[in-house]
Coordinates of C-alpha atoms and ligand atoms in Angstrom, one line a residue:
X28 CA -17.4 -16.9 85.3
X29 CA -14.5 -18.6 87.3
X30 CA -15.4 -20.6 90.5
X31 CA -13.7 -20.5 93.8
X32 CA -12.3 -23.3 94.1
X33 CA -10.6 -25.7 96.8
X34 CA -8.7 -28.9 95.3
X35 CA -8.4 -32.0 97.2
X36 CA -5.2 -33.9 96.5
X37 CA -5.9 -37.4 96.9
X38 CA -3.4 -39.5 99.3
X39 CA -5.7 -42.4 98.6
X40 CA -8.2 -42.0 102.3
X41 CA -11.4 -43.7 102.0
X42 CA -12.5 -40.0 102.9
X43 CA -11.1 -38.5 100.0
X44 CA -14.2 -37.9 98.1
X45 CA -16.1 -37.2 101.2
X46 CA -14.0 -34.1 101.4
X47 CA -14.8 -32.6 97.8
X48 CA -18.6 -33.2 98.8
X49 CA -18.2 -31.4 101.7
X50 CA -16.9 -28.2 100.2
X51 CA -19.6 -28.8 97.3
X52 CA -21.9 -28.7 99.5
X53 CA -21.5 -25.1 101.0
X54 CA -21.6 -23.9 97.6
X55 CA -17.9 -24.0 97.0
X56 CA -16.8 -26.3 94.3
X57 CA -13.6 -28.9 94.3
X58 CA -11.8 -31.1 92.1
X59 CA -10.5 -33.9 93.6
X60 CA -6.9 -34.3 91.8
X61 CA -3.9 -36.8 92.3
X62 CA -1.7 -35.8 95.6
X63 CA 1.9 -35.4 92.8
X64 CA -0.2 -32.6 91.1
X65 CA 2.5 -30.5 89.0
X66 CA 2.3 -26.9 88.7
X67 CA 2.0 -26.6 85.1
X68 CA -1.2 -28.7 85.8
X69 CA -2.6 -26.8 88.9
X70 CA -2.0 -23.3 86.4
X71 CA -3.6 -25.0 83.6
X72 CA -6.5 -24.9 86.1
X73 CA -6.1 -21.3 86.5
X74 CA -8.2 -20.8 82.8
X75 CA -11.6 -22.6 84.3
X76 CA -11.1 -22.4 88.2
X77 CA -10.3 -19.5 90.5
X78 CA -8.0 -21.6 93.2
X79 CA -8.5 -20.2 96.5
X80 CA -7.2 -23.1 98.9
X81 CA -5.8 -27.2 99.1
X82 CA -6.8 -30.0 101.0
X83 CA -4.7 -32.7 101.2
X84 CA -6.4 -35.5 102.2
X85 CA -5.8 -38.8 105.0
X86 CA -4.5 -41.8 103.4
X87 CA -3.8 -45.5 104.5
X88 CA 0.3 -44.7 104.0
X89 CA 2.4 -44.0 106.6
X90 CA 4.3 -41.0 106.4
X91 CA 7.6 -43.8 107.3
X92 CA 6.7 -45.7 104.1
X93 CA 9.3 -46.6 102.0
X94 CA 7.5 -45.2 98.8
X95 CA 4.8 -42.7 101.3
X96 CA 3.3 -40.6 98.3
X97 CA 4.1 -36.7 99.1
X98 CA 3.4 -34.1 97.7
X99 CA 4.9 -31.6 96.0
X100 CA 6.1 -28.6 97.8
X101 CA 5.6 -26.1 95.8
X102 CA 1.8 -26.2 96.8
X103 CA 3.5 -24.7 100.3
X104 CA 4.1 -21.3 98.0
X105 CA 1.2 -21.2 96.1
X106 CA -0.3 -18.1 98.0
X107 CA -3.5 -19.7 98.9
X108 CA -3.9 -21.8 102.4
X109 CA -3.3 -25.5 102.6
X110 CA -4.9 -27.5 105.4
X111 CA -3.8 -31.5 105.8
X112 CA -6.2 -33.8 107.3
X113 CA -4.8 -37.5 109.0
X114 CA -2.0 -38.3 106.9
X115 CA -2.3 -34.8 105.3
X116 CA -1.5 -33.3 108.8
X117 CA 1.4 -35.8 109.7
X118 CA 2.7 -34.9 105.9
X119 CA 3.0 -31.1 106.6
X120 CA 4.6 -31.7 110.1
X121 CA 6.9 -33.7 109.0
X122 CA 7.7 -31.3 105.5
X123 CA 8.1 -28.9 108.3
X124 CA 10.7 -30.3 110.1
X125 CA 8.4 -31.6 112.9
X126 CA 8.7 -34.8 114.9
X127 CA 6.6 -37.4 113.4
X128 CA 6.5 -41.0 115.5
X129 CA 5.0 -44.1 114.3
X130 CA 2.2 -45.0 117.1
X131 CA 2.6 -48.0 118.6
X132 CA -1.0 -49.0 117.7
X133 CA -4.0 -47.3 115.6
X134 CA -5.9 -44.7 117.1
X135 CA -9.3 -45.3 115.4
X136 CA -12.5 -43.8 116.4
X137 CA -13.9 -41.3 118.5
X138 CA -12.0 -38.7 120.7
X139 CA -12.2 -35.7 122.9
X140 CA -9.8 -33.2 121.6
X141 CA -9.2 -30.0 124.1
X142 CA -9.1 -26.9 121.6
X143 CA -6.2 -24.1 122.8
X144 CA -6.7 -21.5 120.7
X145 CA -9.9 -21.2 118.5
X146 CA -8.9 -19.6 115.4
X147 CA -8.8 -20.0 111.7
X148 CA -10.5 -23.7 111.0
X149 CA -11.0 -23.8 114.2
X150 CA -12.8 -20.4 115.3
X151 CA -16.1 -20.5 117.7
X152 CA -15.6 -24.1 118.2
X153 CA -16.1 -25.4 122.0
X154 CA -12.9 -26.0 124.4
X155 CA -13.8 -29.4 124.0
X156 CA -14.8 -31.2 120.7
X157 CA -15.9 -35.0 119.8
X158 CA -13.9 -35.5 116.8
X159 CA -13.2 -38.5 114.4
X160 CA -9.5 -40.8 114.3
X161 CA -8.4 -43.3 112.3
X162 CA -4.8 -43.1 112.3
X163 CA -1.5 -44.7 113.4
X164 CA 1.7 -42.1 112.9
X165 CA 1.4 -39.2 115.2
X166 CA 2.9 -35.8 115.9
X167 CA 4.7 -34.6 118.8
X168 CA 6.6 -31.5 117.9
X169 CA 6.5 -28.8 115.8
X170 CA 9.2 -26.0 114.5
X171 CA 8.9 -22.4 116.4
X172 CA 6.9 -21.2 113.3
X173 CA 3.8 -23.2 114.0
X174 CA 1.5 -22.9 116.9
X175 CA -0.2 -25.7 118.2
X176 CA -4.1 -25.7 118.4
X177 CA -5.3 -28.2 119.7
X178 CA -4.3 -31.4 121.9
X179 CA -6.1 -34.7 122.8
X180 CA -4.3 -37.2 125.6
X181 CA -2.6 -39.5 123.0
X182 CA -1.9 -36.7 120.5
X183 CA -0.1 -33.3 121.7
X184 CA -0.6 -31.9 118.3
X185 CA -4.1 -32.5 116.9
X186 CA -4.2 -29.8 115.3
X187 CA -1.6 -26.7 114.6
X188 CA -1.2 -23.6 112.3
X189 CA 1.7 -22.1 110.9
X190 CA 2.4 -18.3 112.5
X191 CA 2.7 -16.3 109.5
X192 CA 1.3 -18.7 106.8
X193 CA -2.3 -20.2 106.0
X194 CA -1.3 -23.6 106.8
X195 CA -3.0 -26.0 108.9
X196 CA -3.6 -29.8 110.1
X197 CA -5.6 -31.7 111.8
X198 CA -4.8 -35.1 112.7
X199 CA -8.8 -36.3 112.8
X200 CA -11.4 -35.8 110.3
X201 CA -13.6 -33.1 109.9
X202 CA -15.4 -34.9 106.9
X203 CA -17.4 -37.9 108.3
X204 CA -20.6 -37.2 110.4
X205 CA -18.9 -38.6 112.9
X206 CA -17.3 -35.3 113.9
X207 CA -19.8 -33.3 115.6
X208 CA -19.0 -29.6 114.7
X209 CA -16.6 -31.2 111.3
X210 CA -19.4 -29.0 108.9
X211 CA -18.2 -25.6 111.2
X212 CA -14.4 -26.7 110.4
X213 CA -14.6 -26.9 106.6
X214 CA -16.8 -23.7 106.2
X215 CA -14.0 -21.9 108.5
X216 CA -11.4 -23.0 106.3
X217 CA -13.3 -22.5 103.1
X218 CA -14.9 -19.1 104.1
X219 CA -13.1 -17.4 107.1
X220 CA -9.1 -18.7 106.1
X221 CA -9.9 -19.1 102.1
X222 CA -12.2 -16.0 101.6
X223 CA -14.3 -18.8 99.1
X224 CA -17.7 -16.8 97.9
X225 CA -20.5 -19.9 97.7
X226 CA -21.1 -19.3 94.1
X227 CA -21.1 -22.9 92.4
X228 CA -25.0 -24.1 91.6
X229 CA -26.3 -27.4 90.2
X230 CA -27.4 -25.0 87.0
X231 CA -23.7 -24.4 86.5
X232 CA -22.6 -28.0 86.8
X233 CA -25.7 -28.5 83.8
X234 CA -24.4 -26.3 81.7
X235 CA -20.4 -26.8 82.4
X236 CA -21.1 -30.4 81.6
X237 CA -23.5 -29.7 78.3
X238 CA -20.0 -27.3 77.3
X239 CA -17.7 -30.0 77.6
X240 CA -19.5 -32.3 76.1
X241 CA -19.9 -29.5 73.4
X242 CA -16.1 -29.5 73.3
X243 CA -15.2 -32.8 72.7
X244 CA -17.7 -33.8 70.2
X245 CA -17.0 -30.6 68.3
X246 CA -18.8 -31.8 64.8
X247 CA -18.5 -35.5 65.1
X248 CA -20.9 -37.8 66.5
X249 CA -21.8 -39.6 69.3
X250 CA -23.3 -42.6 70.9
X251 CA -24.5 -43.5 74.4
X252 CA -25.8 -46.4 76.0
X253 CA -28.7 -45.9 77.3
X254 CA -30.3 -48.1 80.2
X255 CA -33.2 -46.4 81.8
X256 CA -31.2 -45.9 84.8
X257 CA -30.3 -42.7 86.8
X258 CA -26.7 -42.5 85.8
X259 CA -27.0 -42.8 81.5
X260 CA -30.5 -41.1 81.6
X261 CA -28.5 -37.7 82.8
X262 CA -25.6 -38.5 80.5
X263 CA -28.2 -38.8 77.5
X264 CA -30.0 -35.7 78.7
X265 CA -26.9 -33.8 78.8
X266 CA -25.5 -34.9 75.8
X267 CA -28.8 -34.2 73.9
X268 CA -28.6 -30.9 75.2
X269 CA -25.1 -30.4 73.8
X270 CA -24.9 -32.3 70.4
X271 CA -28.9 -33.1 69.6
X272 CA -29.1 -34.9 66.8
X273 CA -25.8 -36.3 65.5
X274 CA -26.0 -38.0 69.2
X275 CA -27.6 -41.6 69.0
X276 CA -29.2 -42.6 72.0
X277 CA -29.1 -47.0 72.4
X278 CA -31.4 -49.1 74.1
X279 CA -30.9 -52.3 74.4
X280 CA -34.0 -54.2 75.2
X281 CA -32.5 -57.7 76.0
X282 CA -35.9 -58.7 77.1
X283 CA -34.7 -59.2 80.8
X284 CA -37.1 -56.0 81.2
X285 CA -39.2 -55.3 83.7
X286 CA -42.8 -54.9 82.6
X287 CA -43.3 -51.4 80.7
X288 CA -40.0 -51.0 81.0
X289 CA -38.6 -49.9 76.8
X290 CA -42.2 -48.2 76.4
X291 CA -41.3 -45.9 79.7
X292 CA -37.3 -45.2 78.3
X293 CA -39.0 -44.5 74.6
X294 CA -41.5 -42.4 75.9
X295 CA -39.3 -40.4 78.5
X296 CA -36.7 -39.6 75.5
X297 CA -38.4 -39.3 72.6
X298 CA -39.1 -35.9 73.8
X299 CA -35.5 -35.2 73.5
X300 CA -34.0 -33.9 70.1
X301 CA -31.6 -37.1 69.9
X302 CA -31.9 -39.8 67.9
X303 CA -33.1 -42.7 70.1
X304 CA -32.7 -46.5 69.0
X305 CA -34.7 -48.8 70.5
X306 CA -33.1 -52.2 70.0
X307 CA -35.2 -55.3 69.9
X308 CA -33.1 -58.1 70.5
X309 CA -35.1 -60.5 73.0
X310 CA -34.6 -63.5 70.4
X311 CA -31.0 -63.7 70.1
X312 CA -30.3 -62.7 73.8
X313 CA -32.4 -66.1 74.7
X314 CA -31.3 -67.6 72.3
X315 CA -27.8 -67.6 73.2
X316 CA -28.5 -68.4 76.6
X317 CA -30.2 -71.5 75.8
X318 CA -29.1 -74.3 78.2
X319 CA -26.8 -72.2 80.7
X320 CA -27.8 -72.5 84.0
X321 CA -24.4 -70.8 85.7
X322 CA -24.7 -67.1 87.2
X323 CA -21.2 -65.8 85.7
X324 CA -21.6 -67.8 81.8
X325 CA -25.0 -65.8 82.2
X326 CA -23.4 -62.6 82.9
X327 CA -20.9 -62.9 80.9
X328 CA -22.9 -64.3 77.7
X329 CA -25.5 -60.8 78.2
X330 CA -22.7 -58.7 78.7
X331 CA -20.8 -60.2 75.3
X332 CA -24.3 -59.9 73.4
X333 CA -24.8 -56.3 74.6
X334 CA -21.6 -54.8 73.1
X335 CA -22.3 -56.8 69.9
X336 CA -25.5 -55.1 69.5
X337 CA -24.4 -51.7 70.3
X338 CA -21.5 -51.9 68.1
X339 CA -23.4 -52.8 65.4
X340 CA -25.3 -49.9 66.0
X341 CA -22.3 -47.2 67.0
X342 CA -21.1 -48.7 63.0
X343 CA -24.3 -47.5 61.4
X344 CA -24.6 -44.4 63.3
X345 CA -21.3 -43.9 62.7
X346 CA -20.1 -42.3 65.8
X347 CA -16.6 -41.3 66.9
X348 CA -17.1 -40.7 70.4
X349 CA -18.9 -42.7 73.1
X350 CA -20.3 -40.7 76.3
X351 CA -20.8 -42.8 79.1
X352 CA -22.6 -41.9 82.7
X353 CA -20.0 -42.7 84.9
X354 CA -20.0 -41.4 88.4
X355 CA -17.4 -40.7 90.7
X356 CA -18.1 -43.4 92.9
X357 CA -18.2 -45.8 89.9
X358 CA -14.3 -44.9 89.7
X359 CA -13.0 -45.3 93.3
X360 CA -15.2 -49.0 93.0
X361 CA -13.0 -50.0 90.0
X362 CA -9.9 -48.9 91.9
X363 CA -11.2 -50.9 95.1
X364 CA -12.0 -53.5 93.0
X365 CA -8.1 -53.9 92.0
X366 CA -7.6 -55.2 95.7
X367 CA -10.9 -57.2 96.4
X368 CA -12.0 -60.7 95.9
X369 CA -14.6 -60.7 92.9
X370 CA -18.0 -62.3 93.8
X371 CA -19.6 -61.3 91.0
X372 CA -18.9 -59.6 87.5
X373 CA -21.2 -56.9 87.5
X374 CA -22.2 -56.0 83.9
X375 CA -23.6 -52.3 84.3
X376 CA -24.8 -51.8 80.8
X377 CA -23.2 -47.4 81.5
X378 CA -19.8 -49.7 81.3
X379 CA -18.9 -50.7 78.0
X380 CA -14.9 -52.1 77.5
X381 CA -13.0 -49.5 75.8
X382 CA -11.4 -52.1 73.2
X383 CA -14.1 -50.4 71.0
X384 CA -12.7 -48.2 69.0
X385 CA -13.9 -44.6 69.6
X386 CA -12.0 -41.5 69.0
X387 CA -13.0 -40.2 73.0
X388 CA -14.8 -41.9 75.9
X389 CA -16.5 -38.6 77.6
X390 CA -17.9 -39.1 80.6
X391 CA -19.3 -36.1 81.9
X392 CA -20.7 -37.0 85.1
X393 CA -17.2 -38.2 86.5
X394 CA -17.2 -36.0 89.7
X395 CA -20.4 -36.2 90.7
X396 CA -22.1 -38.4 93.6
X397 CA -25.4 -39.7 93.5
X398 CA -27.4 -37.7 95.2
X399 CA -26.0 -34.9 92.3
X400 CA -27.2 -36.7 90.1
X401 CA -30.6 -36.6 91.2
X402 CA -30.5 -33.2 91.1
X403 CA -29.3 -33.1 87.8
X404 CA -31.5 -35.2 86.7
X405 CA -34.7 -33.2 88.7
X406 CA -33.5 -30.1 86.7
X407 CA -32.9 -31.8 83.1
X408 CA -36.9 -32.1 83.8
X409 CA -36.7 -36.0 84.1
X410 CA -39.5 -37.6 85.6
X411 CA -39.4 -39.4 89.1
X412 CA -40.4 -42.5 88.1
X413 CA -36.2 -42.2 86.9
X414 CA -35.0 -39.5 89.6
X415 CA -36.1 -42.0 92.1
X416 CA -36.1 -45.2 90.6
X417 CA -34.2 -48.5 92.4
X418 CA -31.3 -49.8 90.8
X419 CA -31.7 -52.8 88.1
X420 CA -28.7 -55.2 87.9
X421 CA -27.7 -54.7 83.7
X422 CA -28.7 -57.9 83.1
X423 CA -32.1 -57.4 84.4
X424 CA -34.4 -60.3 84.8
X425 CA -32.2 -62.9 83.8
X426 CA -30.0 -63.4 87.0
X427 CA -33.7 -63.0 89.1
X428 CA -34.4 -66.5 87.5
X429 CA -32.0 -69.6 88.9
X430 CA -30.8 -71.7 86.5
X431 CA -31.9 -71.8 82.8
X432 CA -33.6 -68.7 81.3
X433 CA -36.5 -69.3 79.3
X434 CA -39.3 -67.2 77.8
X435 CA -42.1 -68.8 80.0
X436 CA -39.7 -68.1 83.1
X437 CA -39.0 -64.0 82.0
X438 CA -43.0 -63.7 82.0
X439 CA -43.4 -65.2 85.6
X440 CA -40.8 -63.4 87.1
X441 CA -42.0 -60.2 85.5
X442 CA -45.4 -61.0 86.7
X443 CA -44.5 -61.1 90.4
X444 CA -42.1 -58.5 90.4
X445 CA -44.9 -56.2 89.1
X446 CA -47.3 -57.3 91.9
X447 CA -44.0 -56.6 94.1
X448 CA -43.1 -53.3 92.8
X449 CA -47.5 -52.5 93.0
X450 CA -47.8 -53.3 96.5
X451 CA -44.8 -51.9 98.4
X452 CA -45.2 -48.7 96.2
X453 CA -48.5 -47.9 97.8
X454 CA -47.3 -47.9 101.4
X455 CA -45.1 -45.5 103.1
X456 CA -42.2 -48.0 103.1
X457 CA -41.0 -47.4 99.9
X458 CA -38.3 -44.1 100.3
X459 CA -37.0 -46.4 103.2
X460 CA -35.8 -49.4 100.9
X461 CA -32.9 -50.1 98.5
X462 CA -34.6 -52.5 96.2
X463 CA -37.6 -54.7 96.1
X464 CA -38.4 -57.7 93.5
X465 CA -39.1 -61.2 93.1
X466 CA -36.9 -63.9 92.1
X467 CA -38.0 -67.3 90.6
X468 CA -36.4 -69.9 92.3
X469 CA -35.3 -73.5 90.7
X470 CA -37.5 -75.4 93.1
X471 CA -41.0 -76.7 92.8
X472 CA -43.5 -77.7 95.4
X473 CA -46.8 -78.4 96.2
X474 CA -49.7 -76.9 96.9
X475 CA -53.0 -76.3 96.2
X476 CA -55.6 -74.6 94.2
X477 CA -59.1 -74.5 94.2
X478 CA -59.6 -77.8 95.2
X479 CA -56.8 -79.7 93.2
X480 CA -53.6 -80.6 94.2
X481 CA -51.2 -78.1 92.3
X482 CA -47.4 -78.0 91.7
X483 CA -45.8 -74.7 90.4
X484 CA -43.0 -72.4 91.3
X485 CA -41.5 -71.0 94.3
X486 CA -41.1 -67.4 94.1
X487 CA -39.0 -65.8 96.9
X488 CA -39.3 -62.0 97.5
X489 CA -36.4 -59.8 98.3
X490 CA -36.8 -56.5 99.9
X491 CA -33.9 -54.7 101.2
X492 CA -32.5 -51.7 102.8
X493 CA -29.1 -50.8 102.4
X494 CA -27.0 -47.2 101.9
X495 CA -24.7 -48.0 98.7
X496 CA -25.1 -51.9 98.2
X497 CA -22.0 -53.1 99.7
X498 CA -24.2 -54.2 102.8
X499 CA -27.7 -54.4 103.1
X500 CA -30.2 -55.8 105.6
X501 CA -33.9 -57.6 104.4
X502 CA -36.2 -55.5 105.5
X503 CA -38.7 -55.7 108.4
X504 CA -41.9 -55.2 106.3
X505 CA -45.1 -55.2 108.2
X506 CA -46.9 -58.9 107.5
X507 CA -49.6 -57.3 105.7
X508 CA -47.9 -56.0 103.3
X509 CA -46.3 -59.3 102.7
X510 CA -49.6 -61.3 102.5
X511 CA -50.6 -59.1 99.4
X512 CA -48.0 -60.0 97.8
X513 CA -48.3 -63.7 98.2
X514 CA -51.7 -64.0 97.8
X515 CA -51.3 -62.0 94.7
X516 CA -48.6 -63.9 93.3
X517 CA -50.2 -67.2 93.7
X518 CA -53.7 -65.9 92.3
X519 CA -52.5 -63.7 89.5
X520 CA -49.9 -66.1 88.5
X521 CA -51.2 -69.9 87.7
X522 CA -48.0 -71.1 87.4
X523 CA -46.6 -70.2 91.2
X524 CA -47.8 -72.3 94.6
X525 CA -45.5 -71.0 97.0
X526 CA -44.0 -67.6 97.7
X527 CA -41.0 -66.8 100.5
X528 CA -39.4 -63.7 102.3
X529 CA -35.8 -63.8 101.8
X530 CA -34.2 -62.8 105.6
X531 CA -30.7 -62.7 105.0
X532 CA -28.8 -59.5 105.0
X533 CA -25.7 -59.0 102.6
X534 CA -23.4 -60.2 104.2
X535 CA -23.5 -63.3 104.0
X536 CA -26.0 -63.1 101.3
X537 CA -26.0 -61.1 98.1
X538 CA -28.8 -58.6 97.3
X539 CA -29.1 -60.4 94.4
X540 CA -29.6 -64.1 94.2
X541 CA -27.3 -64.8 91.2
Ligands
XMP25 P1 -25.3 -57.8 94.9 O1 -26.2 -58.8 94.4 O2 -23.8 -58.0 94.4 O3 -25.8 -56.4 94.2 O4 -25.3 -57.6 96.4 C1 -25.3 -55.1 94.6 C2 -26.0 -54.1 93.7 O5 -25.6 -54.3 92.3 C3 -26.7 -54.6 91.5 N1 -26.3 -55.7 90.6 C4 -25.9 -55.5 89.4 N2 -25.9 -54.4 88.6 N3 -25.1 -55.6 86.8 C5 -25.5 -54.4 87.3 O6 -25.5 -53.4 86.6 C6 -25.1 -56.8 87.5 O7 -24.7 -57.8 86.9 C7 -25.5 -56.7 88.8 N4 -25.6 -57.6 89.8 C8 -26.1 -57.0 90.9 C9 -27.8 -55.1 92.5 O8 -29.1 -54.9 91.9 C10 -27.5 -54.3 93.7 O9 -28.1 -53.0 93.6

């Protein structure tokens, strides 16, 4: 069966994706594609998807921009209704032949549009509506074959509709949350001007992704990392589903672990029909980062290690193709990542450089968010403990220690973050929080114990809420909770004397200490 689809040509907005989720979420699926789309590719579609309307999305451009990407107008004849949001609406105004001006400053944040005519996207809504604006160039007129529908002070046309055709904009987005009735808007344009029936489920995105997988492996082989994590336990899930046993299933244990941690992955897959390697390679991991005390060498000396490993296993399995867990929101970081300052060279064990040499990377969770892959992952029949689990930096305990790794160092730390994990996951706070561990600081002090004068570790404890990691705050964890984990720590632990609450938020800190 074909879905109803809507496809969201990308202009580049920070919304962008926001927009596929939304439709996704009514039931209707969307593929984000790139906003020069040609039309051989949009009827290549035709064979998986049943197209039924576009979006094209805001963008940072302005439609003045010496090289402002635009689409191509074909999509205007199509037969199925286009509606452009921000820069999406500016771009069919001024296709149109409408006046466009360049505002003399940003219109960002909320407004009070005053709705004229409540139809199509914008039937039952109220005569006034708090909508969402970020956005500089503005429209002012439009050809006498669009109506306008809606006006706010600044903005005479907010929104507008072609007279004869399916075509709308509106300059503010319906997307965020920000937008109080924005949910209303997409369903009108998805249901009452597209005529979408809601019939994409989670079980279909399951078995469209076990298919392609299907498809590109054909006979041949594969390999996947696997870290324990959310993101490659559905890949490996899905994959096992699709090629069982000629798919070899890596784990890497580093021994950066937490505690329990390769039994939990061995005993979670080996009910899978894959065949799962459990790689022991503690030894040389320390070994090679004997006497390196510097975050990135660390990073980059576990990252280096890791591929060595798993090629040497990907060569004995001997495996064409490498499926990876990817995520969509793994894909706009890298492309945000082109622009930003690097403060740290994450080494997400799910990333592996493709100087390997594989036949095909196949990433079939590319378009889906997080919170799908939970779902995913609820109805591949993992357990919580990996639905629900807090992220764990790739190379794991090793950047929770400052300064020089060493094997009496990877038991403390695991110790405490144990007693950690133990004691917040008994209380209620737990769903609240991002991540909670321990870290083993480079400092000693004094204390004591029993009656002796001691002198041990410090061991600092990081709890933190945050939405997707690029800010976070420490978080306001009742005292008692707090004093359980110290005195734990410092009882349980002989080597530790002192323990501290981290109370910096990210910025300026880092969730992570290295
Ligand atoms: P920071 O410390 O940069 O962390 O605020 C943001 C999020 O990323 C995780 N993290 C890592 N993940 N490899 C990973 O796969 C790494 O090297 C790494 N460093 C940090 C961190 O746990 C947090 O969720």
């Amino acid at each position: 069966m074909k879905y109803d689809t809507i496809l969201v040509l990308d202009f580049g907005g920070q919304y962008c994706h926001l927009i596929g989720r939304r439709v996704r979420e009514n039931g209707v699926y969307s593929e984000i594609v790139p906003h020069d789309i040609k039309i051989e590719e949009i009827k290549a579609l035709d064979e998986k998807i049943n197209l039924k309307g576009i979006i094209l999305s805001g963008g940072p451009a302005s439609v003045f921009d010496e090289n402002a990407p635009k689409p191509n107008t074909y999509i205007f004849d199509l037969g199925v209704p286009v509606l452009g949001l921000c820069y999406g609406h500016q771009l069919i105004a001024q296709i149109f032949g409408g006046t466009v001006k360049p505002a003399k400053r940003r219109e960002y944040g909320y407004a009070h549009v005053t709705i004229d005519k409540p139809i199509g996207v914008l039937k039952n809504l109220g005569r006034k509506e708090r909508v969402w604006m970020s956005h500089s160039d503005t429209v002012f007129s439009l050809p006498s074959e669009f109506e306008v529908l809606a006006r706010t002070q600044s903005c005479p046309v907010a929104a507008f509709k072609h007279k004869t055709k399916p075509i709308y904009g509106l300059q503010w987005h319906p997307e965020v949350v920000h937008t109080v009735n924005g949910m209303r808007m997409i369903r009108n344009f998805i249901f009452e001007v597209c005529g979408c029936t809601a019939n994409w489920k989670m079980e279909d995105v399951i078995e469209r992704m076990v298919e392609e997988v299907r498809m590109e492996v054909d006979a041949g082989k594969a390999i996947i990392a696997l870290s324990g994590g959310i993101d490659s336990s559905v890949a490996t899930a899905v994959a096992a589903k699709a090629v069982g046993d000629r798919l070899t299933a890596v784990f890497v244990d580093h021994g950066f672990m937490r505690e329990n941690e390769p039994e939990f992955v061995e005993n979670t897959f080996r009910k899978f029909k894959l065949n799962l390697i459990i790689v022991k390679a503690q030894e040389r991991f320390l070994e090679r980062l004997k006497g390196v005390a510097d975050p990135e060498k660390k990073r980059k000396i576990i990252g280096e290690e890791f591929i060595h490993v798993f090629e040497e296993v990907a060569e004995r399995a001997g495996a064409e193709y490498l499926i990876q867990g990817t995520i969509y929101p793994d894909r706009i970081e890298s492309g945000f990542r082109k622009f930003s300052d690097k403060i740290k060279t994450h080494h997400n064990v799910a990333g592996l450089p493709t100087k390997m040499k594989f036949k095909k990377i196949v990433e079939p969770l590319r378009d889906l968010y997080k919170d799908e892959v939970r779902k995913a992952a609820q109805m591949l029949g993992l357990p919580k403990e990996i639905v629900f689990r807090q992220p764990f930096p790739g190379p794991g305990l090793a950047v929770r220690i400052i300064g020089e790794v060493t094997k009496e160092k990877v038991e403390i730390v695991r110790k405490a973050d144990k007693i950690v994990r133990e004691e917040i996951d008994k209380t209620g706070f737990k769903d609240k929080l991002w991540q909670y561990f321990a870290v083993l600081t480079d400092t000693k002090a004094t204390g004591v114990k029993g009656d002796a004068r001691a002198y041990g570790y410090v061991v600092a404890v990081r709890v933190v809420e945050s939405r997707e990691a690029m800010t976070a705050s420490f978080a306001r964890i009742p005292y008692k909770i707090l004093e359980k984990i110290s005195t734990r720590i410092t009882n349980e632990i002989p080597e530790v004397v002192r323990v501290v609450y981290d109370v910096t938020h990210k910025p300026p800190a880092t969730i992570e200490w290295e």
